[in-house]
CSV table of C-alpha atoms and ligand atoms in Angstrom, one decimal:
chain,number,residue,atom,x,y,z
W,318,UNK,CA,-1.0,64.8,-16.6
W,319,UNK,CA,-1.9,61.4,-18.0
W,320,UNK,CA,1.2,60.2,-19.8
W,321,UNK,CA,1.9,57.2,-22.0
W,322,UNK,CA,1.6,54.2,-21.9
W,323,UNK,CA,-1.6,54.9,-20.0
W,324,UNK,CA,-4.9,53.5,-21.4
W,325,UNK,CA,-7.5,55.9,-22.6
W,326,UNK,CA,-11.2,55.0,-22.9
W,327,UNK,CA,-13.4,55.9,-25.9
W,328,UNK,CA,-17.1,55.6,-25.9
W,329,UNK,CA,-18.3,55.1,-29.4
W,330,UNK,CA,-16.4,53.3,-32.2
W,331,UNK,CA,-17.2,55.2,-35.4
W,332,UNK,CA,-14.7,56.9,-37.7
W,333,UNK,CA,-14.2,59.8,-35.2
W,334,UNK,CA,-13.2,57.3,-32.6
W,335,UNK,CA,-11.0,55.5,-35.1
W,336,UNK,CA,-9.0,58.7,-35.7
W,337,UNK,CA,-8.8,59.3,-32.0
W,338,UNK,CA,-7.3,55.8,-31.6
W,339,UNK,CA,-4.8,56.5,-34.3
W,340,UNK,CA,-3.8,59.8,-32.8
W,341,UNK,CA,-3.5,58.3,-29.3
W,342,UNK,CA,-1.4,55.4,-30.6
W,343,UNK,CA,1.0,57.8,-32.4
W,344,UNK,CA,1.4,59.5,-29.0
W,345,UNK,CA,2.2,56.3,-27.2
W,346,UNK,CA,-1.2,55.6,-25.5
W,347,UNK,CA,-3.3,52.5,-25.5
W,348,UNK,CA,-7.0,52.8,-26.2
W,349,UNK,CA,-10.1,50.8,-25.1
W,350,UNK,CA,-13.2,51.3,-27.1
W,351,UNK,CA,-16.8,50.6,-26.0
W,352,UNK,CA,-19.3,50.2,-28.8
W,353,UNK,CA,-22.1,47.6,-29.2
W,354,UNK,CA,-21.2,47.1,-32.9
W,355,UNK,CA,-18.7,44.3,-33.4
W,356,UNK,CA,-17.5,45.8,-36.6
W,357,UNK,CA,-17.0,49.3,-35.3
W,358,UNK,CA,-14.2,51.1,-37.1
W,359,UNK,CA,-12.4,52.2,-33.9
W,360,UNK,CA,-13.0,48.9,-32.1
W,361,UNK,CA,-11.1,47.1,-34.9
W,362,UNK,CA,-7.9,48.9,-34.2
W,363,UNK,CA,-8.1,49.5,-30.4
W,364,UNK,CA,-6.1,47.4,-27.9
W,365,UNK,CA,-9.5,46.2,-26.5
W,366,UNK,CA,-13.0,46.4,-27.8
W,367,UNK,CA,-15.9,46.2,-25.4
W,368,UNK,CA,-18.7,45.0,-27.5
W,369,UNK,CA,-21.4,46.1,-25.0
W,370,UNK,CA,-24.3,48.4,-24.6
W,371,UNK,CA,-23.7,51.9,-23.2
W,372,UNK,CA,-25.9,51.1,-20.2
W,373,UNK,CA,-24.3,47.7,-19.4
W,374,UNK,CA,-23.0,48.7,-15.9
W,375,UNK,CA,-21.0,45.6,-15.4
W,376,UNK,CA,-19.1,46.3,-18.6
W,377,UNK,CA,-18.8,50.0,-17.6
W,378,UNK,CA,-17.2,48.9,-14.3
W,379,UNK,CA,-14.6,46.9,-16.1
W,380,UNK,CA,-14.0,49.6,-18.7
W,381,UNK,CA,-13.5,52.3,-16.0
W,382,UNK,CA,-11.2,50.1,-14.1
W,383,UNK,CA,-8.7,49.8,-16.9
W,384,UNK,CA,-8.8,53.4,-18.2
W,385,UNK,CA,-7.0,56.5,-16.9
W,386,UNK,CA,-9.5,58.8,-18.5
W,387,UNK,CA,-12.5,58.5,-20.8
W,388,UNK,CA,-14.0,60.5,-23.6
W,389,UNK,CA,-16.6,60.1,-26.3
W,390,UNK,CA,-17.0,60.4,-30.0
W,391,UNK,CA,-20.8,59.9,-30.2
W,392,UNK,CA,-23.1,62.5,-28.8
W,393,UNK,CA,-25.8,60.1,-28.0
W,394,UNK,CA,-24.0,58.2,-25.3
W,395,UNK,CA,-26.4,58.5,-22.4
W,396,UNK,CA,-25.4,61.3,-20.1
W,397,UNK,CA,-26.1,58.9,-17.2
W,398,UNK,CA,-23.3,56.6,-18.6
W,399,UNK,CA,-20.9,59.6,-18.5
W,400,UNK,CA,-22.0,60.5,-15.0
W,401,UNK,CA,-21.5,57.0,-13.8
W,402,UNK,CA,-18.0,56.6,-15.3
W,403,UNK,CA,-17.0,60.0,-13.8
W,404,UNK,CA,-17.3,58.5,-10.3
W,405,UNK,CA,-14.2,56.4,-11.1
W,406,UNK,CA,-12.1,58.3,-13.6
W,407,UNK,CA,-11.9,61.7,-15.3
W,408,UNK,CA,-14.6,61.9,-18.1
W,409,UNK,CA,-14.1,64.8,-20.6
W,410,UNK,CA,-16.3,66.4,-21.8
W,411,UNK,CA,-18.6,66.3,-18.8
W,412,UNK,CA,-22.0,64.6,-18.8
W,413,UNK,CA,-23.6,68.1,-18.3
W,414,UNK,CA,-22.0,69.5,-21.4
W,415,UNK,CA,-22.9,66.5,-23.5
W,416,UNK,CA,-26.5,66.5,-22.3
W,417,UNK,CA,-27.0,70.0,-23.6
W,418,UNK,CA,-25.5,69.2,-27.0
W,419,UNK,CA,-27.4,65.9,-27.4
W,420,UNK,CA,-30.9,67.5,-27.1
W,421,UNK,CA,-31.9,70.2,-29.6
W,422,UNK,CA,-34.4,71.7,-27.1
W,423,UNK,CA,-31.7,72.0,-24.4
W,424,UNK,CA,-29.2,73.2,-27.0
W,425,UNK,CA,-31.4,76.0,-28.3
W,426,UNK,CA,-32.5,77.0,-24.8
W,427,UNK,CA,-28.8,77.2,-23.8
W,428,UNK,CA,-28.1,79.5,-26.7
W,429,UNK,CA,-31.1,81.7,-25.8
W,430,UNK,CA,-30.3,81.9,-22.1
W,431,UNK,CA,-26.7,82.8,-22.8
W,432,UNK,CA,-27.5,85.6,-25.3
W,433,UNK,CA,-25.8,83.6,-28.1
W,434,UNK,CA,-27.1,84.1,-31.7
W,435,UNK,CA,-29.7,81.5,-32.7
W,436,UNK,CA,-32.6,81.2,-35.1
W,437,UNK,CA,-36.3,81.5,-34.1
W,438,UNK,CA,-37.6,78.2,-32.7
W,439,UNK,CA,-40.3,76.7,-30.5
W,440,UNK,CA,-39.9,73.6,-28.2
W,441,UNK,CA,-42.5,71.0,-29.2
W,442,UNK,CA,-43.6,68.5,-26.6
W,443,UNK,CA,-47.2,68.0,-27.8
W,444,UNK,CA,-49.6,69.0,-30.6
W,445,UNK,CA,-50.7,72.1,-28.6
W,446,UNK,CA,-47.2,73.5,-28.8
W,447,UNK,CA,-47.5,73.3,-32.6
W,448,UNK,CA,-50.9,74.9,-32.6
W,449,UNK,CA,-49.8,77.8,-30.5
W,450,UNK,CA,-46.5,78.3,-32.2
W,451,UNK,CA,-45.8,81.7,-33.7
W,452,UNK,CA,-47.0,81.6,-37.3
W,453,UNK,CA,-43.9,83.6,-38.3
W,454,UNK,CA,-41.9,80.4,-37.8
W,455,UNK,CA,-43.3,79.0,-41.0
W,456,UNK,CA,-42.0,77.8,-43.4
W,457,UNK,CA,-40.1,75.7,-40.9
W,458,UNK,CA,-38.2,72.6,-40.2
W,459,UNK,CA,-39.4,70.2,-37.6
W,460,UNK,CA,-36.5,68.3,-36.0
W,461,UNK,CA,-36.6,65.5,-33.4
W,462,UNK,CA,-34.9,66.7,-30.3
W,463,UNK,CA,-32.7,63.6,-29.9
W,464,UNK,CA,-30.8,61.2,-32.1
W,465,UNK,CA,-31.0,63.0,-35.4
W,466,UNK,CA,-27.9,63.2,-37.6
W,467,UNK,CA,-27.0,63.8,-41.2
W,468,UNK,CA,-30.4,65.4,-41.8
W,469,UNK,CA,-32.3,62.4,-40.4
W,470,UNK,CA,-35.3,63.0,-38.2
W,471,UNK,CA,-36.1,66.3,-40.0
W,472,UNK,CA,-39.1,67.4,-42.0
W,473,UNK,CA,-39.7,70.6,-43.9
W,474,UNK,CA,-43.1,71.9,-43.0
W,475,UNK,CA,-44.9,74.9,-44.6
W,476,UNK,CA,-47.7,75.3,-42.1
W,477,UNK,CA,-49.3,74.2,-38.9
W,478,UNK,CA,-51.1,71.3,-40.5
W,479,UNK,CA,-48.0,69.9,-42.1
W,480,UNK,CA,-46.1,70.3,-38.8
W,481,UNK,CA,-48.8,68.2,-37.0
W,482,UNK,CA,-48.6,65.5,-39.6
W,483,UNK,CA,-44.8,65.4,-39.4
W,484,UNK,CA,-45.0,65.3,-35.6
W,485,UNK,CA,-47.3,62.3,-35.8
W,486,UNK,CA,-44.8,60.6,-38.2
W,487,UNK,CA,-42.1,61.2,-35.5
W,488,UNK,CA,-44.4,59.3,-33.1
W,489,UNK,CA,-45.0,62.4,-31.0
W,490,UNK,CA,-41.4,62.6,-29.9
W,491,UNK,CA,-40.1,65.9,-28.5
W,492,UNK,CA,-39.0,68.2,-31.3
W,493,UNK,CA,-37.9,71.7,-32.1
W,494,UNK,CA,-39.7,73.7,-34.7
W,495,UNK,CA,-37.2,76.0,-36.4
W,496,UNK,CA,-37.8,78.8,-38.8
W,497,UNK,CA,-36.4,77.8,-42.2
W,498,UNK,CA,-33.7,80.4,-42.8
W,499,UNK,CA,-32.4,81.7,-46.1
W,500,UNK,CA,-28.8,80.6,-46.0
W,501,UNK,CA,-26.0,82.7,-47.6
W,502,UNK,CA,-23.6,79.9,-46.7
W,503,UNK,CA,-22.6,77.7,-43.8
W,504,UNK,CA,-19.4,77.7,-41.7
W,505,UNK,CA,-18.1,75.8,-38.7
W,506,UNK,CA,-15.5,76.3,-36.0
W,507,UNK,CA,-13.8,73.3,-34.5
W,508,UNK,CA,-12.0,74.1,-31.3
W,509,UNK,CA,-10.3,72.6,-28.3
W,510,UNK,CA,-10.5,73.8,-24.7
W,511,UNK,CA,-8.3,72.5,-21.9
W,512,UNK,CA,-9.0,72.1,-18.2
W,513,UNK,CA,-7.5,75.6,-17.5
W,514,UNK,CA,-9.9,77.3,-20.0
W,515,UNK,CA,-7.3,77.8,-22.7
W,516,UNK,CA,-9.0,77.7,-26.1
W,517,UNK,CA,-7.4,76.9,-29.5
W,518,UNK,CA,-9.7,77.4,-32.5
W,519,UNK,CA,-8.9,75.8,-35.8
W,520,UNK,CA,-9.4,78.0,-38.9
W,521,UNK,CA,-13.1,78.5,-39.8
W,522,UNK,CA,-14.3,76.2,-42.6
W,523,UNK,CA,-17.0,76.7,-45.1
W,524,UNK,CA,-19.4,73.8,-45.5
W,525,UNK,CA,-21.5,72.6,-48.4
W,526,UNK,CA,-24.2,70.1,-47.6
W,527,UNK,CA,-26.0,67.8,-50.0
W,528,UNK,CA,-29.3,66.2,-48.9
W,529,UNK,CA,-28.5,67.4,-45.3
W,530,UNK,CA,-25.1,65.6,-45.3
W,531,UNK,CA,-21.8,67.4,-45.3
W,532,UNK,CA,-20.3,67.1,-48.8
W,533,UNK,CA,-17.4,69.6,-49.0
W,534,UNK,CA,-15.5,71.7,-46.5
W,535,UNK,CA,-13.3,74.6,-47.8
W,536,UNK,CA,-10.7,76.1,-45.5
W,537,UNK,CA,-10.1,78.9,-45.1
W,538,UNK,CA,-13.8,79.8,-45.5
W,539,UNK,CA,-14.3,82.2,-48.4
W,540,UNK,CA,-15.7,85.0,-46.3
W,541,UNK,CA,-14.7,88.2,-44.6
W,542,UNK,CA,-12.4,88.1,-41.7
W,543,UNK,CA,-15.2,89.5,-39.6
W,544,UNK,CA,-17.5,86.5,-40.0
W,545,UNK,CA,-14.5,84.2,-39.2
W,546,UNK,CA,-13.5,86.0,-36.0
W,547,UNK,CA,-17.1,86.4,-34.8
W,548,UNK,CA,-17.6,82.7,-35.4
W,549,UNK,CA,-14.5,81.9,-33.4
W,550,UNK,CA,-15.6,84.3,-30.6
W,551,UNK,CA,-19.0,82.7,-30.4
W,552,UNK,CA,-17.7,79.1,-30.5
W,553,UNK,CA,-15.2,80.0,-27.7
W,554,UNK,CA,-18.0,81.5,-25.6
W,555,UNK,CA,-20.1,78.4,-26.0
W,556,UNK,CA,-17.2,76.2,-24.9
W,557,UNK,CA,-16.6,78.4,-21.9
W,558,UNK,CA,-20.3,78.5,-20.8
W,559,UNK,CA,-20.4,74.7,-21.1
W,560,UNK,CA,-17.2,74.3,-19.1
W,561,UNK,CA,-16.2,72.2,-22.0
W,562,UNK,CA,-13.0,70.1,-22.0
W,563,UNK,CA,-12.0,68.4,-25.2
W,564,UNK,CA,-12.6,69.0,-28.9
W,565,UNK,CA,-16.0,70.4,-30.1
W,566,UNK,CA,-17.6,71.6,-33.3
W,567,UNK,CA,-19.9,74.5,-33.7
W,568,UNK,CA,-22.0,74.7,-36.9
W,569,UNK,CA,-23.2,78.2,-38.1
W,570,UNK,CA,-25.5,79.6,-40.7
W,571,UNK,CA,-24.8,82.9,-42.3
W,572,UNK,CA,-28.3,84.1,-43.1
W,573,UNK,CA,-28.7,87.5,-44.8
W,574,UNK,CA,-25.3,88.5,-43.5
W,575,UNK,CA,-26.0,87.4,-39.9
W,576,UNK,CA,-24.1,84.7,-38.1
W,577,UNK,CA,-26.4,82.2,-36.4
W,578,UNK,CA,-25.4,79.1,-34.4
W,579,UNK,CA,-27.0,76.0,-35.9
W,580,UNK,CA,-25.8,73.3,-33.6
W,581,UNK,CA,-23.0,72.1,-31.4
W,582,UNK,CA,-21.2,68.7,-31.5
W,583,UNK,CA,-19.6,67.6,-28.2
W,584,UNK,CA,-16.8,65.7,-30.1
W,585,UNK,CA,-14.5,66.2,-33.1
W,586,UNK,CA,-16.5,67.2,-36.2
W,587,UNK,CA,-16.6,66.0,-39.8
W,588,UNK,CA,-15.8,69.5,-40.9
W,589,UNK,CA,-12.6,69.3,-38.9
W,590,UNK,CA,-11.2,66.3,-40.7
W,591,UNK,CA,-9.0,68.6,-42.8
W,592,UNK,CA,-6.9,69.3,-39.6
W,593,UNK,CA,-5.4,65.9,-39.9
W,594,UNK,CA,-3.6,66.8,-43.1
W,595,UNK,CA,-3.5,70.6,-43.0
W,596,UNK,CA,-2.8,71.7,-39.4
W,597,UNK,CA,0.1,71.6,-37.0
W,598,UNK,CA,-2.1,69.6,-34.6
W,599,UNK,CA,-5.2,67.6,-35.6
W,600,UNK,CA,-8.6,67.8,-33.9
W,601,UNK,CA,-8.0,64.3,-32.7
W,602,UNK,CA,-4.6,65.0,-31.2
W,603,UNK,CA,-6.2,68.0,-29.5
W,604,UNK,CA,-8.8,65.6,-28.1
W,605,UNK,CA,-6.1,63.4,-26.7
W,606,UNK,CA,-4.3,66.4,-25.2
W,607,UNK,CA,-7.3,67.9,-23.5
W,608,UNK,CA,-8.3,64.5,-22.2
W,609,UNK,CA,-4.9,63.8,-20.7
W,610,UNK,CA,-4.3,67.3,-19.3
W,611,UNK,CA,-1.5,68.1,-21.8
W,612,UNK,CA,-1.1,71.6,-23.1
W,613,UNK,CA,-3.0,72.1,-26.3
W,614,UNK,CA,-1.1,72.0,-29.6
W,615,UNK,CA,-1.0,74.8,-32.1
W,616,UNK,CA,-4.1,74.8,-34.2
W,617,UNK,CA,-2.6,76.8,-37.2
W,618,UNK,CA,-3.2,75.5,-40.7
W,619,UNK,CA,0.0,75.2,-42.7
W,620,UNK,CA,-1.9,74.9,-45.9
W,621,UNK,CA,-5.3,75.7,-47.4
W,622,UNK,CA,-7.4,72.6,-47.6
W,623,UNK,CA,-10.6,71.2,-49.2
W,624,UNK,CA,-12.1,68.0,-47.7
W,625,UNK,CA,-14.6,65.9,-49.6
W,626,UNK,CA,-16.8,63.2,-48.0
W,627,UNK,CA,-17.0,59.8,-49.6
W,628,UNK,CA,-20.5,58.3,-49.0
W,629,UNK,CA,-21.7,54.8,-49.6
W,630,UNK,CA,-23.5,55.8,-52.7
W,631,UNK,CA,-20.1,55.6,-54.5
W,632,UNK,CA,-20.1,51.8,-54.1
W,633,UNK,CA,-23.2,51.4,-56.2
W,634,UNK,CA,-22.9,51.4,-60.0
W,635,UNK,CA,-26.6,51.2,-60.7
W,636,UNK,CA,-27.5,47.8,-59.2
W,637,UNK,CA,-23.9,46.6,-59.1
W,638,UNK,CA,-21.9,46.8,-55.8
W,639,UNK,CA,-18.2,47.4,-56.3
W,640,UNK,CA,-15.2,49.2,-54.8
W,641,UNK,CA,-14.7,52.8,-56.2
W,642,UNK,CA,-11.7,53.3,-58.4
W,643,UNK,CA,-9.2,54.5,-55.8
W,644,UNK,CA,-6.4,54.7,-58.3
W,645,UNK,CA,-8.0,57.9,-59.6
W,646,UNK,CA,-7.6,59.6,-56.3
W,647,UNK,CA,-4.1,58.3,-55.7
W,648,UNK,CA,-3.1,59.9,-59.0
W,649,UNK,CA,-3.4,63.3,-57.4
W,650,UNK,CA,-0.1,63.8,-55.5
W,651,UNK,CA,-1.4,66.4,-52.9
W,652,UNK,CA,-4.6,64.4,-52.1
W,653,UNK,CA,-4.8,62.4,-48.8
W,654,UNK,CA,-7.3,59.5,-48.9
W,655,UNK,CA,-8.8,58.3,-45.6
W,656,UNK,CA,-11.1,55.2,-45.6
W,657,UNK,CA,-12.8,54.2,-42.4
W,658,UNK,CA,-12.7,50.4,-42.7
W,659,UNK,CA,-16.5,50.0,-42.6
W,660,UNK,CA,-17.7,46.6,-43.7
W,661,UNK,CA,-20.7,47.6,-45.8
W,662,UNK,CA,-21.5,50.6,-47.8
W,663,UNK,CA,-25.0,52.0,-47.8
W,664,UNK,CA,-26.2,55.1,-49.6
W,665,UNK,CA,-25.6,58.2,-47.4
W,666,UNK,CA,-23.2,56.3,-45.0
W,667,UNK,CA,-19.9,58.1,-44.4
W,668,UNK,CA,-17.3,55.6,-45.6
W,669,UNK,CA,-14.2,57.9,-45.9
W,670,UNK,CA,-13.0,61.3,-47.1
W,671,UNK,CA,-10.2,62.9,-48.9
W,672,UNK,CA,-8.4,66.2,-48.3
W,673,UNK,CA,-6.5,68.1,-50.9
W,674,UNK,CA,-3.8,70.5,-49.7
W,675,UNK,CA,-1.5,72.9,-51.5
W,676,UNK,CA,0.0,76.3,-51.6
W,677,UNK,CA,-2.8,78.2,-53.3
W,678,UNK,CA,-6.4,78.1,-52.1
W,679,UNK,CA,-8.0,78.4,-55.6
W,680,UNK,CA,-5.8,75.7,-57.1
W,681,UNK,CA,-6.6,73.4,-54.1
W,682,UNK,CA,-10.3,73.9,-54.7
W,683,UNK,CA,-10.0,73.2,-58.4
W,684,UNK,CA,-8.0,70.0,-57.7
W,685,UNK,CA,-10.4,68.8,-55.0
W,686,UNK,CA,-13.5,69.3,-57.1
W,687,UNK,CA,-11.9,67.6,-60.1
W,688,UNK,CA,-11.0,64.6,-57.9
W,689,UNK,CA,-14.6,64.6,-56.6
W,690,UNK,CA,-15.9,64.3,-60.1
W,691,UNK,CA,-13.3,61.8,-61.2
W,692,UNK,CA,-14.2,59.4,-58.4
W,693,UNK,CA,-17.8,59.6,-59.5
W,694,UNK,CA,-19.6,62.0,-57.1
W,695,UNK,CA,-22.4,63.8,-59.0
W,696,UNK,CA,-23.7,67.3,-58.1
W,697,UNK,CA,-27.1,67.2,-56.6
A,2171,ADP,P1,-27.7,67.4,-38.5
A,2171,ADP,O1,-27.7,67.0,-37.0
A,2171,ADP,O2,-28.4,66.3,-39.3
A,2171,ADP,O3,-26.4,67.9,-39.0
A,2171,ADP,P2,-28.7,70.1,-38.9
A,2171,ADP,O4,-29.6,70.8,-38.0
A,2171,ADP,O5,-27.3,70.6,-38.9
A,2171,ADP,O6,-28.8,68.5,-38.6
A,2171,ADP,O7,-29.3,70.2,-40.4
A,2171,ADP,C1,-28.6,69.7,-41.5
A,2171,ADP,C2,-28.5,70.7,-42.6
A,2171,ADP,O8,-29.9,71.1,-43.0
A,2171,ADP,C3,-27.9,72.0,-42.2
A,2171,ADP,O9,-26.5,72.0,-42.3
A,2171,ADP,C4,-28.5,73.0,-43.2
A,2171,ADP,O10,-27.9,72.9,-44.5
A,2171,ADP,C5,-29.9,72.5,-43.3
A,2171,ADP,N1,-30.8,73.2,-42.3
A,2171,ADP,C6,-31.0,72.8,-41.0
A,2171,ADP,N2,-31.7,73.7,-40.3
A,2171,ADP,C7,-32.0,74.7,-41.1
A,2171,ADP,C8,-32.8,75.9,-41.0
A,2171,ADP,N3,-33.4,76.2,-39.8
A,2171,ADP,N4,-32.9,76.7,-42.1
A,2171,ADP,C9,-32.3,76.4,-43.2
A,2171,ADP,N5,-31.5,75.3,-43.4
A,2171,ADP,C10,-31.4,74.4,-42.4
A,2172,MG,MG1,-25.5,69.6,-38.6
């Protein structure tokens, strides 16, 4: 077991990393963050911020030298970086697990090869793959295999000709072509798995997206117990097959009553932010625990919760840039506001979130949606 006051390494300095730093600090650890952005939210509060590229090997040497173990908050850290660091210190999750989750072709192939539920897709490496794709995939979504997030690097395509155009717009980068599914709703499972294979699933959340970005998470998901337990079973199997150590998120579609894996995130997940305020152990404490070889904490929610994302759009009143009226949120006594300390708001950028908790799920939902409107979030 790695115990305080050891120093833990975090690759990536976004809000997920910042919550990790806070959890680790609470538990008595120190944290070094590596992120090329000098204003990275996690770097600002870490003991040390390495403002270096993920493939700067001299920086990686110094980083590994001072850390007892290393994890990541950003799925696009090159797998080679993780492999390199693993020569010196424990790196969790492993490069192999992250490599599968960071490439949509590898991810979908992994699901298929392990008999896990996934939607119809084709791997696209060149125009020919589009031309010979099964016509039943259309209408479809073309997604770049790497580096997409929050709906970026995706195009809705109704036929082969549109897919070819979109592929050209993506500069011929490797893609997946996915059948566009009719969604009843979306759910996600955030879980932690330790080095002995013990798994703790947080309660399944129901996710509402706006313009491809998570907007609201409702926990518990308003669905039958069967969907919830199936989702937990599938998520746990994925973690097992990946030999995963750490916290991970699995996104699901429920399409015509069927549960289908959408994608996996090899890190804490936006839909798991509610765990900070509503669970015995947060997803970030679980990440610290798994990284350090501590037993996992209890994942039970002590309260229903609704989490609402706060995007940069809120900072814009027409042309005018101004701080949102936070007093309106602080007026709600069972609302927890979290702001990530990002220097500039941009439309679509995740700047913060709030979580409403309470005794009764329906009342919590009403209060959260009222607060969402009060702060100025419009329905799409
Ligand atoms: P990201 O990495 O940006 O989160 P996702 O693949 O999860 O990308 O897509 C974002 C959202 O777009 C999903 O949560 C869902 O609402 C919608 N979406 C993605 N793929 C499909 C699909 N095949 N059919 C229907 N909706 C989809
Ligand atoms: Mg997603």
